mmCIF file of C-alpha atoms and ligand atoms in Angstrom:
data_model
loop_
_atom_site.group_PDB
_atom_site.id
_atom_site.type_symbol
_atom_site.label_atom_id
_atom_site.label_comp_id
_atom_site.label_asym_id
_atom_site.label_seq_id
_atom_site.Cartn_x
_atom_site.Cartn_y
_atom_site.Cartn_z
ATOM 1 C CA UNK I 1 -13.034 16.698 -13.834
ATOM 2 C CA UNK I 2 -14.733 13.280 -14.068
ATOM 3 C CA UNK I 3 -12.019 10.465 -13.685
ATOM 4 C CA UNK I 4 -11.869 6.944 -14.169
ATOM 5 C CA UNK I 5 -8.880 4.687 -12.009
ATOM 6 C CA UNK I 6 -8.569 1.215 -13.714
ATOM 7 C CA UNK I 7 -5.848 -0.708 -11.396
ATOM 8 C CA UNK I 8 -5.027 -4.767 -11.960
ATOM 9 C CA UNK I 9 -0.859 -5.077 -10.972
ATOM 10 C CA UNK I 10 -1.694 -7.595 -8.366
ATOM 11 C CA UNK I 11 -4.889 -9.860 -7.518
ATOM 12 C CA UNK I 12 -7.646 -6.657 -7.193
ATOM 13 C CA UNK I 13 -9.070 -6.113 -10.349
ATOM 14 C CA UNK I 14 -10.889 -2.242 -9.570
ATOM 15 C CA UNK I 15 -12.093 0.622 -11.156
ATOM 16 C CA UNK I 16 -13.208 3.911 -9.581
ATOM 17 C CA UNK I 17 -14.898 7.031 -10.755
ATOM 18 C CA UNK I 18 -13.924 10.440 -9.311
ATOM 19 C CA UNK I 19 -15.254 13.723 -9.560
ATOM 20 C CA UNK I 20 -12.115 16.051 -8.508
ATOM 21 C CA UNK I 21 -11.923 19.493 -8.265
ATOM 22 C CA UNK I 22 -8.401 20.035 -7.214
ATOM 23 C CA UNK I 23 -6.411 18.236 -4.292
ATOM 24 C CA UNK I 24 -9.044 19.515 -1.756
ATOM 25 C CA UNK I 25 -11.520 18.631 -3.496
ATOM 26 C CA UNK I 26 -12.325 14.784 -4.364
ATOM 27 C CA UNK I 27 -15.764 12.935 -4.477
ATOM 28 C CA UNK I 28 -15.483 9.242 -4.595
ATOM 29 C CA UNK I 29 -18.493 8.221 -6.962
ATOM 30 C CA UNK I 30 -17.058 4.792 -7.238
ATOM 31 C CA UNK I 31 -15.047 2.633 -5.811
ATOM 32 C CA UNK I 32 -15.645 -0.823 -7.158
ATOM 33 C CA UNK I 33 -12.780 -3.863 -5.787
ATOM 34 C CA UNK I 34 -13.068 -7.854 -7.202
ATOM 35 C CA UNK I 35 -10.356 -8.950 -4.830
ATOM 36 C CA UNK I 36 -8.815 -12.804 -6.006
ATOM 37 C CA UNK I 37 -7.509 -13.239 -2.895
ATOM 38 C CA UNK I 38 -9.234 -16.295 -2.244
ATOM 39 C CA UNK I 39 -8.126 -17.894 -5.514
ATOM 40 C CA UNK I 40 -4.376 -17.588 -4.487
ATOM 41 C CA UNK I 41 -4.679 -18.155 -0.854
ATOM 42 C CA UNK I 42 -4.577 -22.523 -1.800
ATOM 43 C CA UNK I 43 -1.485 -21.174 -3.357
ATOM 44 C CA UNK I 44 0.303 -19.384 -0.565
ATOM 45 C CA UNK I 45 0.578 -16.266 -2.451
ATOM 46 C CA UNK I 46 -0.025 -14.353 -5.561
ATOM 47 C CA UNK I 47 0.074 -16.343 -9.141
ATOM 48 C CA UNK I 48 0.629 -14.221 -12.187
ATOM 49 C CA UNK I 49 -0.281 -15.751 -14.797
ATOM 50 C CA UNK I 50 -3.792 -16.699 -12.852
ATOM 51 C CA UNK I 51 -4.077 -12.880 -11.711
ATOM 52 C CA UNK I 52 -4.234 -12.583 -15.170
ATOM 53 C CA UNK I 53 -6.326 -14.650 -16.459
ATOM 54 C CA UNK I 54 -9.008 -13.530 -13.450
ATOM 55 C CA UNK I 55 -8.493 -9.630 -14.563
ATOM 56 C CA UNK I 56 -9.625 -10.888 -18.022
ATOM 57 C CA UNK I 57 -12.877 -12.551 -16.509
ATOM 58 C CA UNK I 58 -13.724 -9.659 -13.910
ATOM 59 C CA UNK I 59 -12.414 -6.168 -15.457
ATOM 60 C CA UNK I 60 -15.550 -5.698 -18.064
ATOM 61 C CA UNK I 61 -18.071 -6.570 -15.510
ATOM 62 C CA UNK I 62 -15.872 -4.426 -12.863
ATOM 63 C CA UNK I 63 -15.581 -1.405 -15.248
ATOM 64 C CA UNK I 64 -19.669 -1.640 -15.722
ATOM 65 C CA UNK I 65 -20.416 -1.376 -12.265
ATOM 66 C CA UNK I 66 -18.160 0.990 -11.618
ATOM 67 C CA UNK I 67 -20.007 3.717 -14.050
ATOM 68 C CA UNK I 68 -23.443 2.469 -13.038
ATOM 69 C CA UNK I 69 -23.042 3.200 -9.228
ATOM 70 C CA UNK I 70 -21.118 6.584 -10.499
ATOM 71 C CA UNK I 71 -24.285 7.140 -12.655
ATOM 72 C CA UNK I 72 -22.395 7.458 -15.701
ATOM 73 C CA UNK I 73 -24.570 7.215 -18.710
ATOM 74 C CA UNK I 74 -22.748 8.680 -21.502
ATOM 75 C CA UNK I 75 -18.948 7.694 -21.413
ATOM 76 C CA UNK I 76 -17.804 9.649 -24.126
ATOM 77 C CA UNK I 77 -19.573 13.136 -22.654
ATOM 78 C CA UNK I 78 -18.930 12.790 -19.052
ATOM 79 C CA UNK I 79 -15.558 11.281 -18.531
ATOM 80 C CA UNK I 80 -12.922 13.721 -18.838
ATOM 81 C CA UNK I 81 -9.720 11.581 -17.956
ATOM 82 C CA UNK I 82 -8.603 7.801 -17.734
ATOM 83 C CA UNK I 83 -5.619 7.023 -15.567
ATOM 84 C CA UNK I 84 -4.791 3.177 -15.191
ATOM 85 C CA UNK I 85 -1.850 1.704 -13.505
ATOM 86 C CA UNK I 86 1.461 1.070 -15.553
ATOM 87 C CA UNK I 87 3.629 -0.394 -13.089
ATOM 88 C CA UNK I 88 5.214 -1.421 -10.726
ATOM 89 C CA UNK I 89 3.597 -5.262 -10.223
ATOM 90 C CA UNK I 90 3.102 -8.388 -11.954
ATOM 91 C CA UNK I 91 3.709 -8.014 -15.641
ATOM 92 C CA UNK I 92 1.038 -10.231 -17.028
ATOM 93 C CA UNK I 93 -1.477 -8.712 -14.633
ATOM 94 C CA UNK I 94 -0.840 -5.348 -15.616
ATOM 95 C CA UNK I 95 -1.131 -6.034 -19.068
ATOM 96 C CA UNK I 96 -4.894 -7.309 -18.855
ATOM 97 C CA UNK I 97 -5.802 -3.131 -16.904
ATOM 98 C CA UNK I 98 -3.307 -1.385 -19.822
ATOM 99 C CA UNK I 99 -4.533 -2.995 -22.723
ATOM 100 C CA UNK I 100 -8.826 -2.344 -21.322
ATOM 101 C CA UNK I 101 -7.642 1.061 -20.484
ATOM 102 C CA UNK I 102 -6.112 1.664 -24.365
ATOM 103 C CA UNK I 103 -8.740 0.372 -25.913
ATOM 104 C CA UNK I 104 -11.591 2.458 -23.840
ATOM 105 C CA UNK I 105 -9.487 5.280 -24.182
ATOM 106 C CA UNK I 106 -8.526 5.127 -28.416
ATOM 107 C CA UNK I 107 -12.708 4.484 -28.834
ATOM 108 C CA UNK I 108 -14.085 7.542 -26.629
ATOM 109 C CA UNK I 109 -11.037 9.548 -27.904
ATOM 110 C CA UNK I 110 -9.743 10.118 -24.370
ATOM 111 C CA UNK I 111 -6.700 11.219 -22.781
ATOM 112 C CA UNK I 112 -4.749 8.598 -20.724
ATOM 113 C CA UNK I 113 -2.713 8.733 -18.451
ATOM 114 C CA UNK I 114 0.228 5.598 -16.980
ATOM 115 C CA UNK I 115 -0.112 5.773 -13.070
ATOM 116 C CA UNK I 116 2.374 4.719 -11.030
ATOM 117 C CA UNK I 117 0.714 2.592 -8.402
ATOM 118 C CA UNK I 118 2.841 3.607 -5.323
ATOM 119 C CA UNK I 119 2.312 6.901 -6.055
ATOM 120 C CA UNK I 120 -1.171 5.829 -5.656
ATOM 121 C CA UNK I 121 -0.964 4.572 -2.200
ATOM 122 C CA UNK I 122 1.031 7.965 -1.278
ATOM 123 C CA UNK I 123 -2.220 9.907 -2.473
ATOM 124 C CA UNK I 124 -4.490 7.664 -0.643
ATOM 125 C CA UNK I 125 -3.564 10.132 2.058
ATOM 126 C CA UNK I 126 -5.596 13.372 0.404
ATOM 127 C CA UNK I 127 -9.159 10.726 0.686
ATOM 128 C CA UNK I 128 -8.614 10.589 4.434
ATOM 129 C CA UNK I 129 -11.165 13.101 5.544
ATOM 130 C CA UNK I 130 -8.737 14.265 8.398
ATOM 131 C CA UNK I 131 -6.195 15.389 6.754
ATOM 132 C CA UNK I 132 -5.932 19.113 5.472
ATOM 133 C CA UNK I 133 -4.396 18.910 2.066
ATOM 134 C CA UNK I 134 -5.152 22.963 1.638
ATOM 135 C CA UNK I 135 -2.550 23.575 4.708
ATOM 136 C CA UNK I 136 0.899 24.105 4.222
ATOM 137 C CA UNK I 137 2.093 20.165 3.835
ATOM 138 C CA UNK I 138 5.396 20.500 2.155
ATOM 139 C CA UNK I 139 7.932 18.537 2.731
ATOM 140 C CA UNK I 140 6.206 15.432 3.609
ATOM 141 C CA UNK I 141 7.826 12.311 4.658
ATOM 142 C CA UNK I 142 6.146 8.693 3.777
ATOM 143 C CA UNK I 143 6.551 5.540 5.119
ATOM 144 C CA UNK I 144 5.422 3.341 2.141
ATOM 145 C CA UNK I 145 4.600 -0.459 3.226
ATOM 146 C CA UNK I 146 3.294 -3.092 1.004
ATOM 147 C CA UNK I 147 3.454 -6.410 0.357
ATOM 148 C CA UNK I 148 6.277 -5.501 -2.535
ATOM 149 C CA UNK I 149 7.469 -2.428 -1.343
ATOM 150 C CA UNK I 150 9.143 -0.448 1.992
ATOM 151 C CA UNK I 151 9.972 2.903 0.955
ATOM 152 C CA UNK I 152 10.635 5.916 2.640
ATOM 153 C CA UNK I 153 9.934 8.718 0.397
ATOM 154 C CA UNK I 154 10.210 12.644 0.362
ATOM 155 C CA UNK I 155 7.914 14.725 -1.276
ATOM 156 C CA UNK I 156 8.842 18.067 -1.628
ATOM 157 C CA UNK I 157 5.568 19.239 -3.887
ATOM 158 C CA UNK I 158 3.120 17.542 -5.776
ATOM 159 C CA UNK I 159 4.702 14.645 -8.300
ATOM 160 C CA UNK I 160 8.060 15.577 -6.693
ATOM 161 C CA UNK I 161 8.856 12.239 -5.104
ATOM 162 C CA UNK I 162 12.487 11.756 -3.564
ATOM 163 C CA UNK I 163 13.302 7.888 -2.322
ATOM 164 C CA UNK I 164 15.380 8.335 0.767
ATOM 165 C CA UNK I 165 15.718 4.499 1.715
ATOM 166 C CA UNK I 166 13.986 0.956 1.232
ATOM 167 C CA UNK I 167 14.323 -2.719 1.676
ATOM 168 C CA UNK I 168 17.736 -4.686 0.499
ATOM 169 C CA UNK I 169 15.473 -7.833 0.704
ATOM 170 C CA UNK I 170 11.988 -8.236 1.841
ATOM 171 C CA UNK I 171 9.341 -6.136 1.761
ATOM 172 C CA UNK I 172 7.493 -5.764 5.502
ATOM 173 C CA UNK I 173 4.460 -6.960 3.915
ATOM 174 C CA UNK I 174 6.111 -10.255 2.307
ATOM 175 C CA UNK I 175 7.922 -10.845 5.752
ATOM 176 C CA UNK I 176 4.566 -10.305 7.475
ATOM 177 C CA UNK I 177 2.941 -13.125 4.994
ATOM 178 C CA UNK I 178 6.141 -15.497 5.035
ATOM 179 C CA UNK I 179 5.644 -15.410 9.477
ATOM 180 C CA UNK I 180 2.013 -16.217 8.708
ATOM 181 C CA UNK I 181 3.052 -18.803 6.937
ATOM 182 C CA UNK I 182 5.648 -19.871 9.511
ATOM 183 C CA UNK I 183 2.685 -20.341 12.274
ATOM 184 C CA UNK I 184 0.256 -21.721 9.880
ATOM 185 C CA UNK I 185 -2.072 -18.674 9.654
ATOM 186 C CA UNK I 186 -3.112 -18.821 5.526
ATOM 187 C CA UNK I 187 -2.622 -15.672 3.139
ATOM 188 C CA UNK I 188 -2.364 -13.023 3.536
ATOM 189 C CA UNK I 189 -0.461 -12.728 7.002
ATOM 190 C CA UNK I 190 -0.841 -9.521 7.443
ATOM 191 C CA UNK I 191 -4.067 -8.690 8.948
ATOM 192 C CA UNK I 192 -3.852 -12.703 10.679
ATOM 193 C CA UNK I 193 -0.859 -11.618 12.399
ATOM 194 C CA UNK I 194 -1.802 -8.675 13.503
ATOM 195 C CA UNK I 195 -5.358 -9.930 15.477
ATOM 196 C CA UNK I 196 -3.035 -13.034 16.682
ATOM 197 C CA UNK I 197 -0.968 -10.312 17.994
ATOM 198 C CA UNK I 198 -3.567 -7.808 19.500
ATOM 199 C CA UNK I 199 -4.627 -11.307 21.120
ATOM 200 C CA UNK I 200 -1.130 -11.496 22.976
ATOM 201 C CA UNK I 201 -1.689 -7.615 23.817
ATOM 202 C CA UNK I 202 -5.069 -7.751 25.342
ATOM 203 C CA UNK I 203 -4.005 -11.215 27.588
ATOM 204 C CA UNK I 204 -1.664 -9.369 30.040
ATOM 205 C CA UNK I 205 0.697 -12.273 29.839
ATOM 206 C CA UNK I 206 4.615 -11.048 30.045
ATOM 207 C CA UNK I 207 6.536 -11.247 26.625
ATOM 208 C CA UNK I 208 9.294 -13.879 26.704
ATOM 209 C CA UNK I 209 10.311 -13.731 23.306
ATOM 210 C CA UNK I 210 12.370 -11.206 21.761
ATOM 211 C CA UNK I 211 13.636 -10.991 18.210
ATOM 212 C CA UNK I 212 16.551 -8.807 16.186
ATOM 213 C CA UNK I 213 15.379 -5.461 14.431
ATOM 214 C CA UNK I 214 17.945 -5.789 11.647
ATOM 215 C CA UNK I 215 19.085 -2.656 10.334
ATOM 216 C CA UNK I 216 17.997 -0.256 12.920
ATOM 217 C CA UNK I 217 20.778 1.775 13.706
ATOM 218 C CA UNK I 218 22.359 1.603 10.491
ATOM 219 C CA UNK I 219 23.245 4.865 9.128
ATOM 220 C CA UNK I 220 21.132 4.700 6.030
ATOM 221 C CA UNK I 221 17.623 5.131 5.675
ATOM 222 C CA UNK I 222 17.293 1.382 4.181
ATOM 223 C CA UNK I 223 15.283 -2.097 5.751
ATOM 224 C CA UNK I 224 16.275 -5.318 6.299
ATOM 225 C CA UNK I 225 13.522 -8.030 6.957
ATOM 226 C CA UNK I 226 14.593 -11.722 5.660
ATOM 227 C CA UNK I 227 16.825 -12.476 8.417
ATOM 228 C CA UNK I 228 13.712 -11.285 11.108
ATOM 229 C CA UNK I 229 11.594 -14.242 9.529
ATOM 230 C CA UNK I 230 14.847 -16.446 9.969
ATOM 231 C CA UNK I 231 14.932 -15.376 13.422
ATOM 232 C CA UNK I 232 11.217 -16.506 13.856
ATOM 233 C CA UNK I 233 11.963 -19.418 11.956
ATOM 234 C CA UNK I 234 14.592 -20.611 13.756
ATOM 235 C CA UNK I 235 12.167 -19.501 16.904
ATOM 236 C CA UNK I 236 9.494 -21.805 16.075
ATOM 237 C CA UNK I 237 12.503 -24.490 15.536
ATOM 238 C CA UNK I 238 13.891 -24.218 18.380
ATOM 239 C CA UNK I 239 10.932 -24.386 20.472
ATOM 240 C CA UNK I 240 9.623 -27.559 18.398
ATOM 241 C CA UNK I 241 12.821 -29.163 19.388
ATOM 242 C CA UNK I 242 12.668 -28.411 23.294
ATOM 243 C CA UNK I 243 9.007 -30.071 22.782
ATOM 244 C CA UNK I 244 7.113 -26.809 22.990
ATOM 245 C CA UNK I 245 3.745 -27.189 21.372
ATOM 246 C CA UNK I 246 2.978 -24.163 19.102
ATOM 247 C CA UNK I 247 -0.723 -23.793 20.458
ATOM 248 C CA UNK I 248 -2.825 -20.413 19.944
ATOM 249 C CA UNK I 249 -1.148 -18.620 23.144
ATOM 250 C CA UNK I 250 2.569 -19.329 21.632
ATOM 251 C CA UNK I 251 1.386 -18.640 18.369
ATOM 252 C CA UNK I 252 -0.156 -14.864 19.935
ATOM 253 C CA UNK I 253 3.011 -14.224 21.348
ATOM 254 C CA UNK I 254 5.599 -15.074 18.126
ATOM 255 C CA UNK I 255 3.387 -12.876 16.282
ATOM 256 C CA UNK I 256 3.442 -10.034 18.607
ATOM 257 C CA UNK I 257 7.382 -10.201 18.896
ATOM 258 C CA UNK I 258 7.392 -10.365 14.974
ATOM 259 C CA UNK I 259 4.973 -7.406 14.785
ATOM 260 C CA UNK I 260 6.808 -5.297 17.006
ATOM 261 C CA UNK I 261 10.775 -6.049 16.291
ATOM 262 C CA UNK I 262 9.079 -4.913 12.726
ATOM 263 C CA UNK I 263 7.132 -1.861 13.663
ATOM 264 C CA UNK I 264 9.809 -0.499 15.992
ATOM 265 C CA UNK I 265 12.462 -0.580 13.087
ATOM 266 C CA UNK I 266 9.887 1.344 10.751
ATOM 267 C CA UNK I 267 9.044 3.433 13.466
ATOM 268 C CA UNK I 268 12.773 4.220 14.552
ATOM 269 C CA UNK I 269 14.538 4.690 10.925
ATOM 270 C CA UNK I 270 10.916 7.127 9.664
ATOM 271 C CA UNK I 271 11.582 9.878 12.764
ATOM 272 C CA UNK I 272 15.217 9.679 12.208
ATOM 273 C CA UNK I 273 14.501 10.720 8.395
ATOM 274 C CA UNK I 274 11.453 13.372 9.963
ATOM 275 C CA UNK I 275 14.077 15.004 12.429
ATOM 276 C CA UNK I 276 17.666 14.835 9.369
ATOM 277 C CA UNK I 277 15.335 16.438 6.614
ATOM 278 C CA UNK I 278 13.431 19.166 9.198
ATOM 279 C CA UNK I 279 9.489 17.774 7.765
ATOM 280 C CA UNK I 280 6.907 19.026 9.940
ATOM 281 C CA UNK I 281 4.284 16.677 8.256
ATOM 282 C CA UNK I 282 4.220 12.253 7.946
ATOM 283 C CA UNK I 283 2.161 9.937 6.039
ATOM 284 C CA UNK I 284 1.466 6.075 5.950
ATOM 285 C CA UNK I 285 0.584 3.754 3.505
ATOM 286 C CA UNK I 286 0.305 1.078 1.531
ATOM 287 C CA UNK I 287 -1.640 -2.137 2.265
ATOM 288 C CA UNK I 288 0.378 -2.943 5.373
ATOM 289 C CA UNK I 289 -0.571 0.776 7.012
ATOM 290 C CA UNK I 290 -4.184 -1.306 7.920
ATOM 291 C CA UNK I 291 -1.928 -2.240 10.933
ATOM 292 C CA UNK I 292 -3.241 -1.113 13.727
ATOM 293 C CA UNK I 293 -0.051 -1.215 15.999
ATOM 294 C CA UNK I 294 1.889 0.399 13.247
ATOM 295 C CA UNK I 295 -0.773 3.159 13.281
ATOM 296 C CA UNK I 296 -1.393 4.121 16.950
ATOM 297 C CA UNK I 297 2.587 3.580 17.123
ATOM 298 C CA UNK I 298 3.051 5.983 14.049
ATOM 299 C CA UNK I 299 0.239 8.679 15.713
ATOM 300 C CA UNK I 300 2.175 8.505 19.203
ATOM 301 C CA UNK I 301 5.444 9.395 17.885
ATOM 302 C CA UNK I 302 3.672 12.040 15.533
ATOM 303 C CA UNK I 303 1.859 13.657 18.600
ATOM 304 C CA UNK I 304 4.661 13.280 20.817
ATOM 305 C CA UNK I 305 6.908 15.435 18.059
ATOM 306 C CA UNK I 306 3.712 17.875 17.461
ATOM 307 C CA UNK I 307 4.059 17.051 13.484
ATOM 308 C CA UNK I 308 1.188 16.456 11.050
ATOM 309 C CA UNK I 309 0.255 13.125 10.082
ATOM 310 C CA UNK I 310 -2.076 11.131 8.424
ATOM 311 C CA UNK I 311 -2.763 7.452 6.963
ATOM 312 C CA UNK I 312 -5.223 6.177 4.351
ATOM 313 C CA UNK I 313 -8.967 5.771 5.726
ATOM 314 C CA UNK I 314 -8.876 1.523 6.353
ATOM 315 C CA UNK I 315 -10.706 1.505 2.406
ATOM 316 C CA UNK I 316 -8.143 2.744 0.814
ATOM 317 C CA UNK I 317 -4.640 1.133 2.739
ATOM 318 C CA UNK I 318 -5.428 -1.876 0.013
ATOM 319 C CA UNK I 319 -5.040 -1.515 -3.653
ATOM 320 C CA UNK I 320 -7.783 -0.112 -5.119
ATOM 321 C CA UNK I 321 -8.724 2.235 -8.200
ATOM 322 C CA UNK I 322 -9.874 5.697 -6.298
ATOM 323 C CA UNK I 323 -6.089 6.183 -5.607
ATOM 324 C CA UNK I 324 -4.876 5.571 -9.111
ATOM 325 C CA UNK I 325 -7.744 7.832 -10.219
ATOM 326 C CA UNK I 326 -6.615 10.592 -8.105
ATOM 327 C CA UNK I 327 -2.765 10.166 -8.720
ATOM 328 C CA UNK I 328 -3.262 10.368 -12.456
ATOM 329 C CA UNK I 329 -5.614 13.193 -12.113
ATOM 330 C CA UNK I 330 -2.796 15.166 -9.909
ATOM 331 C CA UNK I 331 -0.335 14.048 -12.678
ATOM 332 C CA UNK I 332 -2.399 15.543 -15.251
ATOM 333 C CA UNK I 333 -2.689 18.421 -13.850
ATOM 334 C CA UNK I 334 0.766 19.083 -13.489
ATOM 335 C CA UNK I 335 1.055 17.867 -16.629
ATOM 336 C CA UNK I 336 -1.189 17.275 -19.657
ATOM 337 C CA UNK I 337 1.450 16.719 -22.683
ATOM 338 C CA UNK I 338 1.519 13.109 -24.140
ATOM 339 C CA UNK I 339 -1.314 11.973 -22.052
ATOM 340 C CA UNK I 340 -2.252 9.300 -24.564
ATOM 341 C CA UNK I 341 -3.007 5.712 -25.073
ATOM 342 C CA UNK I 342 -0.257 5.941 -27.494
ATOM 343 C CA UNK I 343 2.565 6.684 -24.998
ATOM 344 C CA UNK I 344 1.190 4.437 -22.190
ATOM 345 C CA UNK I 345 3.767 1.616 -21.585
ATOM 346 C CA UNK I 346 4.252 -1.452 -18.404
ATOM 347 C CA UNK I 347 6.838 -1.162 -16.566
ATOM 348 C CA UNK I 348 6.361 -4.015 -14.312
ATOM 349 C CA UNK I 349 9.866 -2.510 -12.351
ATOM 350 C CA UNK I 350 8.542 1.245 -12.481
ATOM 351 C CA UNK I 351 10.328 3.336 -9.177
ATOM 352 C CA UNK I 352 9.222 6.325 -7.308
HETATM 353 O O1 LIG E 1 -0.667 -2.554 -0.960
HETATM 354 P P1 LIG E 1 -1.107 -3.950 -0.954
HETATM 355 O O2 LIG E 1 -2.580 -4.248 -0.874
HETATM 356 O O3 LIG E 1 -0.579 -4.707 -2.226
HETATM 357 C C1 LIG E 1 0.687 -4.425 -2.739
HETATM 358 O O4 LIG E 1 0.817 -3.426 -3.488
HETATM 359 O O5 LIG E 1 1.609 -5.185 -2.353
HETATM 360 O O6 LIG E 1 -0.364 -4.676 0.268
HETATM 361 C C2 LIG E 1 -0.577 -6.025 0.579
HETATM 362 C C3 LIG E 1 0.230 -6.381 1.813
HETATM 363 C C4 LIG E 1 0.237 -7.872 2.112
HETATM 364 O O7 LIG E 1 1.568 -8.283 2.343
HETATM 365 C C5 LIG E 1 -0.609 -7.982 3.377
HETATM 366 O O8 LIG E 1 -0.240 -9.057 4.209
HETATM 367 C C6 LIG E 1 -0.305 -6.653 4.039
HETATM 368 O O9 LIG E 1 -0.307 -5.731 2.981
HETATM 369 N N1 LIG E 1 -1.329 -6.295 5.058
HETATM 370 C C7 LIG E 1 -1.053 -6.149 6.370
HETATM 371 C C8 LIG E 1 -2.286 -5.873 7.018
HETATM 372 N N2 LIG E 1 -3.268 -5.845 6.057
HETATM 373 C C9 LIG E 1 -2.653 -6.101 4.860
HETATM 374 N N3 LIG E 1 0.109 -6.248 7.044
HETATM 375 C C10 LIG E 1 0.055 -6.074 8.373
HETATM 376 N N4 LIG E 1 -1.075 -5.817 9.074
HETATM 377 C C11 LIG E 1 -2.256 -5.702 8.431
HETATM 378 N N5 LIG E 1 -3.375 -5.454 9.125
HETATM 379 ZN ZN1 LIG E 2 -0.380 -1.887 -3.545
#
């Protein structure tokens, strides 16, 4: 089957072509991402209503080269299936990929099917190259980070998603871009962060600073992050007030301390979920799985337990279409009833 992945709920306006062949099977033709994150970073974060307005400038010309470098000449003959994302994300910027995806699809007479876009990062998984989707996977745990969303999810089969436990307040992604904000590092924070921290790593120096891991031996599977950034907030405070200068080498070490008081509670509360629901197999993702110390972390307690894991090749931990293609594909398959522009709605608050 030839799919198309249209996906616009944040500030990446993409489009991908697939050609998929069943779960084992899946050829990237294209995978084509306008990011906007340079437009928002003078804003400190994403804008809607500009998100918006950019998906309207970029998705025609992103749609184009998407089927040019899949070497798609005939739409309406090769294209068997249209997924786009319905939710969640930013209302008006999900609009501007339903309504292109509606329209393509009523012209060319093509099924359609509403993605949800975590869903999408879960089954950016089956493109990493490593991982054996053909084996016996079932149950799988997920550790779902993003800059919206910290999930832990069960998945018992294909499109059988269980949430187990998520954030009361932050996401780790948000928290990660409100500490970069903190020490002055731009936006996103997330991948700033993490090479101040990796800085701190590689230096030798001794850690001095320490911060809380809320939540981490609570008896749920759910996250706490606002009151960490307080903690580094109050940090950077403090140490302002004892005349402390917050140079590069302080700066290194807050966001090491951050990075780990964060990855150790993700760490800590995902194995406890792996060892109460007996999976033998654990996935990352979402745009904050890029993090390297949250990876080799999240491989070293995998290997140490002897379970299967995998995260998302470094392409696809961001949003992007290929995912969206492929979780509307898998959708499909399991079911093809209703998959029409007609019955594709936003749902801005859409859960697993
Ligand atoms: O999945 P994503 O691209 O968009 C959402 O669906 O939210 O995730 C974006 C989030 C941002 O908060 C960004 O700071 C974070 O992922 N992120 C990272 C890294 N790269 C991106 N967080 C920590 N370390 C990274 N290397
Ligand atoms: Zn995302």
């Amino acid at each position: 089957m030839i799919v198309l992945g249209i996906e616009t709920s944040c500030d990446e306006t993409a489009v991908s072509v697939l050609d998929i062949n069943g779960p084992e099977n899946i050829k990237v033709l294209s995978n084509i991402v306008s990011s906007q994150i340079k437009l928002h970073a003078e804003f400190g974060g994403v804008v809607p209503n500009l998100a918006a307005r950019e998906h309207v400038k970029n998705i025609a010309q992103v749609f184009e080269t998407a089927l040019k470098t899949a070497g798609i000449t005939d739409f309406k003959k090769e294209i068997d299936l249209i997924s786009v994302t319905h939710g969640p994300g930013l209302g008006p910027a999900l609009l501007i990929g339903i309504a292109f995806a509606k329209t393509i699809a009523m012209i060319h007479d093509k099924p359609l099917i509403g993605t949800n876009h975590m869903r999408g990062h879960v089954y950016s998984n089956w493109l990493n190259p490593d991982f054996k989707a053909h084996e016996t996977i079932f149950p799988i745990l997920n550790l779902v980070v993003s800059g919206g969303h910290t999930e832990l999810v069960l998945m018992n089969d294909y499109e059988d998603f269980k949430l187990i436990g998520e954030t009361m307040d932050d996401a780790v992604g948000e928290a990660f871009d409100k500490v970069a904000r903190l020490l002055e590092l731009g936006y996103p924070g997330g991948p700033a962060i993490s090479k101040r921290a990796e800085h701190f790593l590689v230096s030798s120096l001794q850690p001095s600073i320490e911060f809380p891991r809320p939540m981490i031996h609570s008896k749920d599977y759910n996250f706490s992050f606002s009151g960490l950034k307080t903690a580094v907030l109050y940090k950077i405070r403090d140490l302002k007030k004892e005349s402390v200068e917050i140079n590069n080498e302080v700066t290194n070490e807050i966001a090491h301390a951050f990075q780990k008081a964060a990855v150790d509670v993700l760490i800590k509360k995902t194995f406890k979920a792996v060892a109460e629901y007996g999976v033998s197999s654990v996935m990352l993702s979402g745009g904050v799985s890029a993090n390297s110390f949250l990876r080799s972390e999240f491989q070293r307690v995998a290997n140490e337990q002897r379970l299967q894991y995998s995260y998302p090749p470094l392409i696809y931990t961001g949003d992007n279409a290929t995912m969206i293609a492929l979780a509307g594909y898998l959708a499909y398959s399991k079911n093809p009833n209703n998959a029409s522009w007609k019955s594709v709605d936003m749902n801005a608050n859409l859960s697993f």
